[in-house]
CSV table of N, CA and C in Angstrom, one decimal:
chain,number,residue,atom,x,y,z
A,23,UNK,N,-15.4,3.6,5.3
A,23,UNK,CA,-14.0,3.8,5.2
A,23,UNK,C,-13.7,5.1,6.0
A,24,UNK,N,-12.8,5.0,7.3
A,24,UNK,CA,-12.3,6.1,8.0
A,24,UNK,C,-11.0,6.7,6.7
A,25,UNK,N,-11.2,8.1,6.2
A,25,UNK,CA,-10.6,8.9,5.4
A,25,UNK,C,-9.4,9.5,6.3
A,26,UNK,N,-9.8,9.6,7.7
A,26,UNK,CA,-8.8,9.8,8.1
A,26,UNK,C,-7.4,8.9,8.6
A,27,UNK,N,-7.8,7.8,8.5
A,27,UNK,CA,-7.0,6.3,9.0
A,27,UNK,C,-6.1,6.0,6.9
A,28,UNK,N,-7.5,6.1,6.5
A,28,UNK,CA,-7.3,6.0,4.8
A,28,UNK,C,-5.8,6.4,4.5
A,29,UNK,N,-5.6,8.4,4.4
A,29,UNK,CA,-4.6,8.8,4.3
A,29,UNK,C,-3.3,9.2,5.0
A,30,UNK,N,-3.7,8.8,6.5
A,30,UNK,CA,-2.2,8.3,7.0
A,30,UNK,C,-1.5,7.3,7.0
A,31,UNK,N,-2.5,6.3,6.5
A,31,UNK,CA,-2.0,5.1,5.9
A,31,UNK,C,-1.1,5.3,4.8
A,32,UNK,N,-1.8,6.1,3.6
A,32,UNK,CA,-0.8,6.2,2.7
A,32,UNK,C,0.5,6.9,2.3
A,33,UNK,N,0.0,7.8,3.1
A,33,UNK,CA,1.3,9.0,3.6
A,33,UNK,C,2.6,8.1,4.0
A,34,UNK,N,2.2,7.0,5.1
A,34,UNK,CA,3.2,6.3,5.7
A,34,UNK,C,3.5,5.5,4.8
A,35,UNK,N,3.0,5.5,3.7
A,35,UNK,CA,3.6,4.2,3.1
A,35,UNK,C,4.4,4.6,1.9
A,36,UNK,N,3.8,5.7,1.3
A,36,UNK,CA,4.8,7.0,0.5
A,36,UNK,C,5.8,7.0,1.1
A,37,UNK,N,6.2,7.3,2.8
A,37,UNK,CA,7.1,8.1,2.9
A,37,UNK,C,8.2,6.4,3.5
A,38,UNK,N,7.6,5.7,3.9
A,38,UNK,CA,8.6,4.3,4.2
A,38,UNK,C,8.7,3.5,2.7
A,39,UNK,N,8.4,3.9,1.3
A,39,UNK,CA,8.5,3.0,0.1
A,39,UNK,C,9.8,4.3,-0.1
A,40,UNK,N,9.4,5.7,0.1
A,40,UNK,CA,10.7,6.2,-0.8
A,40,UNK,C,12.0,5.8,0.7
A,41,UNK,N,11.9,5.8,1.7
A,41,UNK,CA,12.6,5.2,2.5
A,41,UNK,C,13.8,3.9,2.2
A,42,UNK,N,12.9,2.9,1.9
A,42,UNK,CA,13.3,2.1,1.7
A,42,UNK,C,13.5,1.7,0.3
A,43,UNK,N,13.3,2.3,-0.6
A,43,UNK,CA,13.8,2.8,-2.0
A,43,UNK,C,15.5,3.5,-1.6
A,44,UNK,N,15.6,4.7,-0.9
A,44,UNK,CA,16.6,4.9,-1.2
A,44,UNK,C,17.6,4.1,-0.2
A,45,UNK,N,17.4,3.2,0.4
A,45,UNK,CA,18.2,2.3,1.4
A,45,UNK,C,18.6,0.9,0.3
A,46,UNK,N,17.7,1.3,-0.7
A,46,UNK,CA,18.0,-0.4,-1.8
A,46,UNK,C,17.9,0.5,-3.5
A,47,UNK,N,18.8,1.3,-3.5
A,47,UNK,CA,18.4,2.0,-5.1
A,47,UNK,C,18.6,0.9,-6.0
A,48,UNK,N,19.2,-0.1,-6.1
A,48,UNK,CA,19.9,-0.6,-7.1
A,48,UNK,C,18.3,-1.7,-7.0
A,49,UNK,N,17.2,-1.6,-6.4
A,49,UNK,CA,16.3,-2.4,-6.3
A,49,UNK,C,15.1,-2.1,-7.2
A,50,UNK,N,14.9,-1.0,-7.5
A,50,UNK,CA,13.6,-0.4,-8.1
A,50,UNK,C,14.0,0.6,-9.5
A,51,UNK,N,13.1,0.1,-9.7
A,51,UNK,CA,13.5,1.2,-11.4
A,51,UNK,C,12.6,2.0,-11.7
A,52,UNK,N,11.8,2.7,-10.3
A,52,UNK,CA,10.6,3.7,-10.4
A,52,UNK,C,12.1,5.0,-9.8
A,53,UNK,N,11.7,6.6,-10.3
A,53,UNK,CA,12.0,7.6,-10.1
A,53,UNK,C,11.5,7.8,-8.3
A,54,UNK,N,12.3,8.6,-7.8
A,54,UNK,CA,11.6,8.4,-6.8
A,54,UNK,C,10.5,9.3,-6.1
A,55,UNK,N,10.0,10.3,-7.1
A,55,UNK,CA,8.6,11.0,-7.3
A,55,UNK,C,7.5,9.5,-7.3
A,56,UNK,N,8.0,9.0,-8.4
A,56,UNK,CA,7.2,7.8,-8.6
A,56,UNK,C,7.2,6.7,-7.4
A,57,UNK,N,8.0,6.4,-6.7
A,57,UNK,CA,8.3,6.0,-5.5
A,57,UNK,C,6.8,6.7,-4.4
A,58,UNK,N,7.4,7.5,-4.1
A,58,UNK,CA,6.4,7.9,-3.5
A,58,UNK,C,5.0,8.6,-3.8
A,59,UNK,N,4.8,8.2,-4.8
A,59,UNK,CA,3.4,8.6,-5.6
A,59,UNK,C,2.4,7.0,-5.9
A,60,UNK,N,3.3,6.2,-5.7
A,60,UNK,CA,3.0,4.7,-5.9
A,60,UNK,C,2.4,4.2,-4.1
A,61,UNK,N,3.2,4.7,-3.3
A,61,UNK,CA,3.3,5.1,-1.7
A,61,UNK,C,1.3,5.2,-1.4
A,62,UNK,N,1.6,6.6,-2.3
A,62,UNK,CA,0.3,7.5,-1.5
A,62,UNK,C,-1.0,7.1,-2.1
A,63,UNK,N,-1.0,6.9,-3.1
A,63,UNK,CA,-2.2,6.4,-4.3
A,63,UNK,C,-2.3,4.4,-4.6
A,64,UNK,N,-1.6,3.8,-3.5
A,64,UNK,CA,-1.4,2.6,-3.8
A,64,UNK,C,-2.8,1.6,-3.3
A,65,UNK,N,-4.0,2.5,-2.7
A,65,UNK,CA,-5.4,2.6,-1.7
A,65,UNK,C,-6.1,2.5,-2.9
A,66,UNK,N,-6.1,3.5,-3.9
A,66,UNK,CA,-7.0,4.3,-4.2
A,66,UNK,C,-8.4,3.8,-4.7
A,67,UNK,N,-7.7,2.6,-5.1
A,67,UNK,CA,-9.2,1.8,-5.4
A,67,UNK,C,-10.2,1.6,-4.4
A,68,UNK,N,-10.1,1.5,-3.0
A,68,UNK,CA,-10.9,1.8,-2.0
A,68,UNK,C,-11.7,2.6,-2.0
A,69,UNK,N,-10.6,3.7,-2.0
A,69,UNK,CA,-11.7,5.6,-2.5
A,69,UNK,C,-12.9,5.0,-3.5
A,70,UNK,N,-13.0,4.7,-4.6
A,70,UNK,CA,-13.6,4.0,-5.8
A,70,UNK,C,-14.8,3.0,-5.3
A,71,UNK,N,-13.7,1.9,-4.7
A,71,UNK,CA,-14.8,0.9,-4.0
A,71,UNK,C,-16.0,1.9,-3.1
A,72,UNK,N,-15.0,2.4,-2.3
A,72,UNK,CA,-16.5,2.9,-1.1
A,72,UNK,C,-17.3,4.0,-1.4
A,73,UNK,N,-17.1,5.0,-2.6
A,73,UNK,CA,-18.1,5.6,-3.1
A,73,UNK,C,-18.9,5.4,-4.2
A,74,UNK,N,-18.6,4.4,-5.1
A,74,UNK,CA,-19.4,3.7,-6.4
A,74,UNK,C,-20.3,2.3,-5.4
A,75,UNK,N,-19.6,1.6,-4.9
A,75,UNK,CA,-20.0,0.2,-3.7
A,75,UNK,C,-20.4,-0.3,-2.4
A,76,UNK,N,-20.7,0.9,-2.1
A,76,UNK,CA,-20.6,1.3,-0.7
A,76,UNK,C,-20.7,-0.1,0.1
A,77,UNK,N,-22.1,-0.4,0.4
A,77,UNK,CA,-22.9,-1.3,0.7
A,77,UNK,C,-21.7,-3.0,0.7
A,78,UNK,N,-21.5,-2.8,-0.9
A,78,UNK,CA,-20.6,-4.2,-1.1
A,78,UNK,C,-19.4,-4.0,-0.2
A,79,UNK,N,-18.6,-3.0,-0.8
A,79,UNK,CA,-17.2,-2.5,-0.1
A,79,UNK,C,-17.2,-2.8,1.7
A,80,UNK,N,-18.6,-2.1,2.2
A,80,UNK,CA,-18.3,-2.4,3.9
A,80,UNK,C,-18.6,-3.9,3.6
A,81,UNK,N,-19.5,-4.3,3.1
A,81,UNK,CA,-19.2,-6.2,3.6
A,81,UNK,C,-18.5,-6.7,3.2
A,82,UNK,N,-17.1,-6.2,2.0
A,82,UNK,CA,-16.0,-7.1,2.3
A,82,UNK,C,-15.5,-6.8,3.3
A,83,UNK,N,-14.9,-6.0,3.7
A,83,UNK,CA,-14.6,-5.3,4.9
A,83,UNK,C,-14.4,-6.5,6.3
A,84,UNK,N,-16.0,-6.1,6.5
A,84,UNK,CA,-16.4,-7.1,7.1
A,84,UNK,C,-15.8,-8.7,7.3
A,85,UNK,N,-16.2,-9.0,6.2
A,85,UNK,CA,-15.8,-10.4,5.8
A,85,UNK,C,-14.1,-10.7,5.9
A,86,UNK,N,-13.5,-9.8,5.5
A,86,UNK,CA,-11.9,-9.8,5.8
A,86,UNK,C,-11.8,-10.0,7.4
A,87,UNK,N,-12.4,-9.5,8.4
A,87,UNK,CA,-12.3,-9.0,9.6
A,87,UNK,C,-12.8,-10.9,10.1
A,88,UNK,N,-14.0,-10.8,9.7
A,88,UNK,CA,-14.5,-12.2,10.0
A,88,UNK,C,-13.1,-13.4,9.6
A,89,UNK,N,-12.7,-13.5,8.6
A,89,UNK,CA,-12.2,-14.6,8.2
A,89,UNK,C,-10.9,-14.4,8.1
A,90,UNK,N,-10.1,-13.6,8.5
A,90,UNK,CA,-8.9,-13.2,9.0
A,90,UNK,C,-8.4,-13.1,7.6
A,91,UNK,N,-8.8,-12.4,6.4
A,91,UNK,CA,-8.1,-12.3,5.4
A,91,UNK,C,-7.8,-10.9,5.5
A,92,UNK,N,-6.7,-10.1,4.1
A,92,UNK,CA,-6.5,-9.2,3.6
A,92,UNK,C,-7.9,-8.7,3.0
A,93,UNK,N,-7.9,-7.5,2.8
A,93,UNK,CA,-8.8,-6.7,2.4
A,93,UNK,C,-9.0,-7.5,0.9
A,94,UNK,N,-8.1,-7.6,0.2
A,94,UNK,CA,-8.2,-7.6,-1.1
A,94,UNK,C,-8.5,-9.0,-1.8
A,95,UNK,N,-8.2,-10.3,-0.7
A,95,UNK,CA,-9.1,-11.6,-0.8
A,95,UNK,C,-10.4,-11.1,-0.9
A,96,UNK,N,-10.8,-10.4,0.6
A,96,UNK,CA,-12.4,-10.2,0.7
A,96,UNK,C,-13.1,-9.6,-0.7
A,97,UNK,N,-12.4,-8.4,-1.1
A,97,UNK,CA,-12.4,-7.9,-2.0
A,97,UNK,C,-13.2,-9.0,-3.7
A,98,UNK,N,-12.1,-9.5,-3.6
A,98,UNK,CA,-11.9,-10.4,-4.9
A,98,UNK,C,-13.3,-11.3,-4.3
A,99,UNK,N,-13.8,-12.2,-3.3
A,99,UNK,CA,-14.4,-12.9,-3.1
A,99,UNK,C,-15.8,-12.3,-3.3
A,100,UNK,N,-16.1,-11.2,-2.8
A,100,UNK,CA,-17.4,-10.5,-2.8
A,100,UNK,C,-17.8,-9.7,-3.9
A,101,UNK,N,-16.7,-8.6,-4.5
A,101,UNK,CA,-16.7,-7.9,-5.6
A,101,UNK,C,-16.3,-8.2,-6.8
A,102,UNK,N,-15.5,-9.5,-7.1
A,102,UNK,CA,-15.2,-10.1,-8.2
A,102,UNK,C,-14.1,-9.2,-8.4
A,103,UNK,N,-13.3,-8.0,-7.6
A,103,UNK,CA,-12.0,-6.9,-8.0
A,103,UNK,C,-11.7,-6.8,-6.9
A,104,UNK,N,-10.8,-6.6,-7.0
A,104,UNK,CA,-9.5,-5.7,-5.4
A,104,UNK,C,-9.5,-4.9,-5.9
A,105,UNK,N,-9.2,-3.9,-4.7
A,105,UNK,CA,-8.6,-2.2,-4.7
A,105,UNK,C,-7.6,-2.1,-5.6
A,106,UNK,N,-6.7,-3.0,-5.8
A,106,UNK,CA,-5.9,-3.1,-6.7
A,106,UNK,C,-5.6,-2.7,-8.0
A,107,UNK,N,-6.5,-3.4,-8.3
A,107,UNK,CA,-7.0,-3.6,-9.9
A,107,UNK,C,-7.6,-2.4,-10.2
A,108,UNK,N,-8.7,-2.0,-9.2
A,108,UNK,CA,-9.7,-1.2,-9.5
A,108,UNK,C,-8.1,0.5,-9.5
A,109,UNK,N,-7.8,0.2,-8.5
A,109,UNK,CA,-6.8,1.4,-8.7
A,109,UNK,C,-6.2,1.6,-10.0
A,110,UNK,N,-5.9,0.3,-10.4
A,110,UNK,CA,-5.0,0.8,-11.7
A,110,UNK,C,-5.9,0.9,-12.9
A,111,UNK,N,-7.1,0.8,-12.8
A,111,UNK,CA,-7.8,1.3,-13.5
A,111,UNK,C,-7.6,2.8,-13.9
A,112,UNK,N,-8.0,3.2,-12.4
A,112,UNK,CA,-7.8,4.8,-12.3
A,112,UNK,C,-6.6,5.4,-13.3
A,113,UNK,N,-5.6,4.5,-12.5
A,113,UNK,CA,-4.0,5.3,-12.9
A,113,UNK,C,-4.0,5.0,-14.8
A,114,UNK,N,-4.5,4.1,-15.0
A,114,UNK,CA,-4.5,3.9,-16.8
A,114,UNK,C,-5.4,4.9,-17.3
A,115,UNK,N,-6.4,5.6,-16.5
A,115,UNK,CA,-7.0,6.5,-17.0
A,115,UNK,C,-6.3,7.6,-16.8
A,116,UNK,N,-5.4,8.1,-15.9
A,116,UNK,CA,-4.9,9.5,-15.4
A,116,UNK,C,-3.3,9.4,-16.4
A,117,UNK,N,-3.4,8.5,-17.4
A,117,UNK,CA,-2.0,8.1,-18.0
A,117,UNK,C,-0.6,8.2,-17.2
A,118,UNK,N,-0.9,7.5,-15.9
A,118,UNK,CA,0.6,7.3,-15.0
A,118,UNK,C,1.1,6.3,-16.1
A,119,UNK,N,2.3,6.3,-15.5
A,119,UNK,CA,3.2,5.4,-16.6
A,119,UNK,C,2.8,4.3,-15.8
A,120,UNK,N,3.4,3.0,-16.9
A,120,UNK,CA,2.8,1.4,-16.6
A,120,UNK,C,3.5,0.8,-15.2
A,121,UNK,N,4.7,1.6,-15.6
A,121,UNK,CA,5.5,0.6,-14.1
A,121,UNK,C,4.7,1.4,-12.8
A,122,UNK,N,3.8,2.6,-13.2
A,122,UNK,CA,3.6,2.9,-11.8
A,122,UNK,C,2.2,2.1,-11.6
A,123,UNK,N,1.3,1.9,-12.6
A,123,UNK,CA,0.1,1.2,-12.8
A,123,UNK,C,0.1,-0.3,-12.6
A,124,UNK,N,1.5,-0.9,-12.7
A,124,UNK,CA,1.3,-2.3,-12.8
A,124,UNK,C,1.8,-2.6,-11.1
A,125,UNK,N,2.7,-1.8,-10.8
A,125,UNK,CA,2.5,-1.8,-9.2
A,125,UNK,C,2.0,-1.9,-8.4
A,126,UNK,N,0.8,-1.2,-8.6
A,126,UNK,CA,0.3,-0.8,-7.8
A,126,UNK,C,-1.3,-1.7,-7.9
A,127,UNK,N,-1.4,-2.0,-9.5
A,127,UNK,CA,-2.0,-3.2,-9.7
A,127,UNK,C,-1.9,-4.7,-9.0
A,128,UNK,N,-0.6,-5.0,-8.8
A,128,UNK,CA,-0.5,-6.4,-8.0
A,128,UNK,C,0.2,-6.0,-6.6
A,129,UNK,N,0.0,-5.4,-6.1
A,129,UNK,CA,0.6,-4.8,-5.0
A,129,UNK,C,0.5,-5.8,-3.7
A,130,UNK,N,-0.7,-6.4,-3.8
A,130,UNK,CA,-1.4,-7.6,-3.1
A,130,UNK,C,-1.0,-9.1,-3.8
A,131,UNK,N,-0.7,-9.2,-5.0
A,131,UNK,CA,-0.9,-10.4,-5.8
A,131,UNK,C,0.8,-10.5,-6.6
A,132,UNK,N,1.9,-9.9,-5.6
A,132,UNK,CA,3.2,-9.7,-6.6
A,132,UNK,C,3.1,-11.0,-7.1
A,133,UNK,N,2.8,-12.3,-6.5
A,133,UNK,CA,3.6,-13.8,-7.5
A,133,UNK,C,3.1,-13.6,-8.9
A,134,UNK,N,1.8,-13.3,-9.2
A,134,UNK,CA,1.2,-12.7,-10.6
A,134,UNK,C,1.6,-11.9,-11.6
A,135,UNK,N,2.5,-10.7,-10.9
A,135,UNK,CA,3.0,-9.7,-11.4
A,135,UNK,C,3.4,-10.0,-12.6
A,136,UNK,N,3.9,-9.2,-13.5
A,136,UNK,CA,5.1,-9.4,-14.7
A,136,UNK,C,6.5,-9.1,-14.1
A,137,UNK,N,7.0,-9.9,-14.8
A,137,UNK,CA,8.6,-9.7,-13.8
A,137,UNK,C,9.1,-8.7,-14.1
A,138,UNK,N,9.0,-7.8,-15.1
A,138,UNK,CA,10.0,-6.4,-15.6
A,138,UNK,C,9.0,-5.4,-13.9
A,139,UNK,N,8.0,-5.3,-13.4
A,139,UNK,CA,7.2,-4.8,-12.9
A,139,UNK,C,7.3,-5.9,-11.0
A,140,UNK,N,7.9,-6.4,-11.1
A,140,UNK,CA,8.0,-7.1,-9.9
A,140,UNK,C,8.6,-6.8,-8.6
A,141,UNK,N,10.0,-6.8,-8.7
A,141,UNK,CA,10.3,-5.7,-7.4
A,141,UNK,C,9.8,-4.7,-6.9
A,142,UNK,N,9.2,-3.9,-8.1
A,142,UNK,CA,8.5,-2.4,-7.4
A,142,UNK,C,7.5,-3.1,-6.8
A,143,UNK,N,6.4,-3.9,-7.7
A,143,UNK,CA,5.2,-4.7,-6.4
A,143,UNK,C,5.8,-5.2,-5.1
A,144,UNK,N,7.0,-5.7,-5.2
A,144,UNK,CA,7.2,-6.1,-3.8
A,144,UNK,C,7.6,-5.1,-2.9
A,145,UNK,N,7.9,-4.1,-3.4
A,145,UNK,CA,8.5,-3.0,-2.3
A,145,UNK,C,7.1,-2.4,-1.6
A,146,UNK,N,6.0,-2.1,-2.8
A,146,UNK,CA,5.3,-1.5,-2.2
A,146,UNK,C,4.5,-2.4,-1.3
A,147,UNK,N,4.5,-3.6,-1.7
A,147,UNK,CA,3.6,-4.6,-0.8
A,147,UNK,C,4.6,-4.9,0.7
A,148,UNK,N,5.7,-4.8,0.3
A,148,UNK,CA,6.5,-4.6,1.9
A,148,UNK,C,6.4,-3.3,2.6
A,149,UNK,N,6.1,-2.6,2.2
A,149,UNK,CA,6.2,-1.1,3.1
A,149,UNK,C,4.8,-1.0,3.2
A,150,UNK,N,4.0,-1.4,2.4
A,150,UNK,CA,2.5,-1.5,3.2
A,150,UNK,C,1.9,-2.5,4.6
A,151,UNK,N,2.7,-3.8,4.3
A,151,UNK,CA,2.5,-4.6,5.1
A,151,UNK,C,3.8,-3.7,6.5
A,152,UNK,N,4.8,-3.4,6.4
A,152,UNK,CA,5.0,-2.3,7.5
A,152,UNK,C,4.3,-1.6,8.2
A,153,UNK,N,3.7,-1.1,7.6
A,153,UNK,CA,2.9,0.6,8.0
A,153,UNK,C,1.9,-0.6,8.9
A,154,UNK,N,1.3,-1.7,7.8
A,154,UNK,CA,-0.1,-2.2,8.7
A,154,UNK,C,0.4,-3.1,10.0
A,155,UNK,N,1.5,-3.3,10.5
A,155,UNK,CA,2.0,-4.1,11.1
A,155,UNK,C,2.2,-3.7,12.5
A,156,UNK,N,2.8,-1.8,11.9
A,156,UNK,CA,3.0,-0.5,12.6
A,156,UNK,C,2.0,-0.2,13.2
A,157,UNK,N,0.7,0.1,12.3
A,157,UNK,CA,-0.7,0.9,12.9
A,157,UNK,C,-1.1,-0.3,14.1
A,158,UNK,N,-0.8,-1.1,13.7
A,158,UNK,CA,-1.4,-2.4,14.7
A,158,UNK,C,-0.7,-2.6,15.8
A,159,UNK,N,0.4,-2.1,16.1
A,159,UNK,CA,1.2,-2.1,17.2
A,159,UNK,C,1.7,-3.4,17.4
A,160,UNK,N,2.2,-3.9,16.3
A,160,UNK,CA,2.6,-5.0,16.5
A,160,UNK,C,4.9,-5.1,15.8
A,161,UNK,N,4.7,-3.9,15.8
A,161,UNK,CA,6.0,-3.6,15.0
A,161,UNK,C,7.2,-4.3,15.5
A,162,UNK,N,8.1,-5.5,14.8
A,162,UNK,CA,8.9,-6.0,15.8
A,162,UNK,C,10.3,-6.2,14.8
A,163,UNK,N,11.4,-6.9,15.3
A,163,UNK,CA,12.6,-6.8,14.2
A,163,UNK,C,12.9,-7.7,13.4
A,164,UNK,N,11.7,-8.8,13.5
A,164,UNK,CA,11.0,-9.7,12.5
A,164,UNK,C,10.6,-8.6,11.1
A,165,UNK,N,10.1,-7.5,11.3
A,165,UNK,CA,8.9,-7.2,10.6
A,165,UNK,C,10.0,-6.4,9.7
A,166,UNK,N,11.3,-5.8,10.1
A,166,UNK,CA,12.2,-5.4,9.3
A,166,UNK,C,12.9,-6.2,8.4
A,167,UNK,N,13.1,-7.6,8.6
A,167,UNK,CA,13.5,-8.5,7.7
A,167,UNK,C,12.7,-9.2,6.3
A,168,UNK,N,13.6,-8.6,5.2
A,168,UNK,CA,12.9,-8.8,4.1
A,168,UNK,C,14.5,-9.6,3.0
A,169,UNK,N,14.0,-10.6,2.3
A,169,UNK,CA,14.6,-11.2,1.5
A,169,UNK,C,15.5,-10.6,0.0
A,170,UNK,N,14.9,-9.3,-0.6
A,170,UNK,CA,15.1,-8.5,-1.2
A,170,UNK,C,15.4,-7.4,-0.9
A,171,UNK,N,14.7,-6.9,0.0
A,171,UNK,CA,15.0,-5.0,0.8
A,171,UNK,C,15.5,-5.3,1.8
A,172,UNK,N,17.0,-4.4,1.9
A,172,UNK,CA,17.5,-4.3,3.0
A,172,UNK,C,17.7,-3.1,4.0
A,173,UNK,N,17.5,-3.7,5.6
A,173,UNK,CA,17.1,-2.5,6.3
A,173,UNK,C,18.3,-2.4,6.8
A,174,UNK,N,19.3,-3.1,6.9
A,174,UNK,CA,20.3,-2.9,7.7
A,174,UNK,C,21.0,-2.0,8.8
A,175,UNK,N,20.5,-0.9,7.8
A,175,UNK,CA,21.2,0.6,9.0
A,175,UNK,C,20.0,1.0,9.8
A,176,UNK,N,18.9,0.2,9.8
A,176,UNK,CA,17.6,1.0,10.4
A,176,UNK,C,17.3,0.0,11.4
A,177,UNK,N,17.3,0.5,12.0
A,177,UNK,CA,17.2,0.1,13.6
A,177,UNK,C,15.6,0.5,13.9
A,178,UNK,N,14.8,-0.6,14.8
A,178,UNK,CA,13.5,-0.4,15.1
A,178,UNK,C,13.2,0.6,15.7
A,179,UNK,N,14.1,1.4,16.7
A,179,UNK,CA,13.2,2.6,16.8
A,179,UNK,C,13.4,3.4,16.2
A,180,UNK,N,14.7,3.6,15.4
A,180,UNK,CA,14.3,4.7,14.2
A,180,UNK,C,13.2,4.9,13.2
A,181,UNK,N,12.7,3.6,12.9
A,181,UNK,CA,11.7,3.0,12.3
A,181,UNK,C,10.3,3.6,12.7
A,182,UNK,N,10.5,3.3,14.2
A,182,UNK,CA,8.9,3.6,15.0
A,182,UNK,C,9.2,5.2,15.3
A,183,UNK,N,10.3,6.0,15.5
A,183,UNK,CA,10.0,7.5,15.3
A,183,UNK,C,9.9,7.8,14.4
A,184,UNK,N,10.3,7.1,12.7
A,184,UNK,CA,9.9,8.2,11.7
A,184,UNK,C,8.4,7.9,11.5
A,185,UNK,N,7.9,6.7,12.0
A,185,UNK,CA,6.3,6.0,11.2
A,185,UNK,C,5.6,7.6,12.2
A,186,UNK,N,5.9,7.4,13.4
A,186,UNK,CA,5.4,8.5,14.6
A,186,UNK,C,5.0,9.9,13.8
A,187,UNK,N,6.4,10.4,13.5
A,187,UNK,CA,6.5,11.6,12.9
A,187,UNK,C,5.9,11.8,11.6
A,188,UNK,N,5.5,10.8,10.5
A,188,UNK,CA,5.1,10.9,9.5
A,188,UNK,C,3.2,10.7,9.7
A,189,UNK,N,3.1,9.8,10.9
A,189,UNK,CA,1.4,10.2,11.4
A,189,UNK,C,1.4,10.9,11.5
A,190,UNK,N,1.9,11.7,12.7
A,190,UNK,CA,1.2,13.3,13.4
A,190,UNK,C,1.2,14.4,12.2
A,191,UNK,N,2.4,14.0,11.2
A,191,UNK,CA,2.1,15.2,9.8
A,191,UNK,C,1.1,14.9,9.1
A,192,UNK,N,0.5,13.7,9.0
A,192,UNK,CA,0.0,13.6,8.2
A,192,UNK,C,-1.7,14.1,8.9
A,193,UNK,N,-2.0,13.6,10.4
A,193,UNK,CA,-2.8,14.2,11.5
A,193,UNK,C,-3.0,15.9,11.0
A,194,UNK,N,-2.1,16.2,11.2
A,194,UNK,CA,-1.7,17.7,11.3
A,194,UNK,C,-1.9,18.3,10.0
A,195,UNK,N,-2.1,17.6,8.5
A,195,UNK,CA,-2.3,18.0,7.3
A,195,UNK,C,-4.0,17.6,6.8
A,196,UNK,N,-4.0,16.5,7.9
A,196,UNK,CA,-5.9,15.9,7.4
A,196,UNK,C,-6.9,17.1,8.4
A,197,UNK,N,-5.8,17.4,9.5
A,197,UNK,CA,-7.3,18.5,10.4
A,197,UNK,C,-7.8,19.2,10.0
């Protein structure tokens, strides 16, 4: 796991969930501390995976890369758990509240979710699938269209200067 790729990943996803949190308030029923704490810790089972798993964790890895899945199929196929799961393990131990644990729990798997807990999984699974869409240079005005979150006033390059500006701080805070 590059640690440095790790947390500007999450940074960006903190700072485009409270983003797009306050562009849809009437959508989410997390605080928006919790917004962006859901953002930055939404990984963390990875951290977990790749220092308890090492060995297993890089061959799902792998195996995602091979067979064009998400991390967290590979995950589930090799490790019998996703990052997911394994994260909200964490968060049930550190007693975050449930809406922030069940979030971040299905964050990969919203159709499963509990429905009182469902929008927030979708937000965060939409601003993650952003950021990974962003890091990949594939960012387009497809990628702003979402069925529940609306982007309306955000225009793609506003989009691609804040993702910009929220790397280099986040660069600028991991050096």
């Amino acid at each position: 796991l590059n640690y440095e790729d790790f947390w500007s990943h999450s940074l960006q996803v903190a700072e485009m969930s409270c983003l797009i949190a306050s562009l849809n308030p009437e959508k989410t029923s997390l605080m928006p501390t919790e917004v962006y704490m859901i953002g930055l810790l939404h990984d963390v089972g990875k951290l977990l995976l790749d220092q308890y798993f090492p060995n297993e964790f890089s061959l799902s890895r792998e195996y995602a890369k091979k067979h064009d899945c998400d991390d967290a199929a590979a995950e589930c196929r090799l490790l019998g758990i996703e990052h997911g799961k394994m994260g909200a393990y964490l968060m049930e131990y550190w007693a975050l509240s449930s809406n922030m644990v069940e979030t971040i729990r299905y964050h990969h798997r919203v159709e499963s979710c509990p429905e009182e807990y469902r929008a927030d999984a979708e937000l965060l699974r939409f601003c993650n699938a952003l950021c990974h869409v962003y890091e990949a240079g594939e960012l387009s005005e497809d990628s702003l269209k979402h069925p529940v979150f609306q982007m309306d006033s955000m225009s793609l390059e506003a989009l691609e200067n804040i993702l910009e500006t929220v790397n280099a701080r986040a660069l600028s805070f991991l050096a």
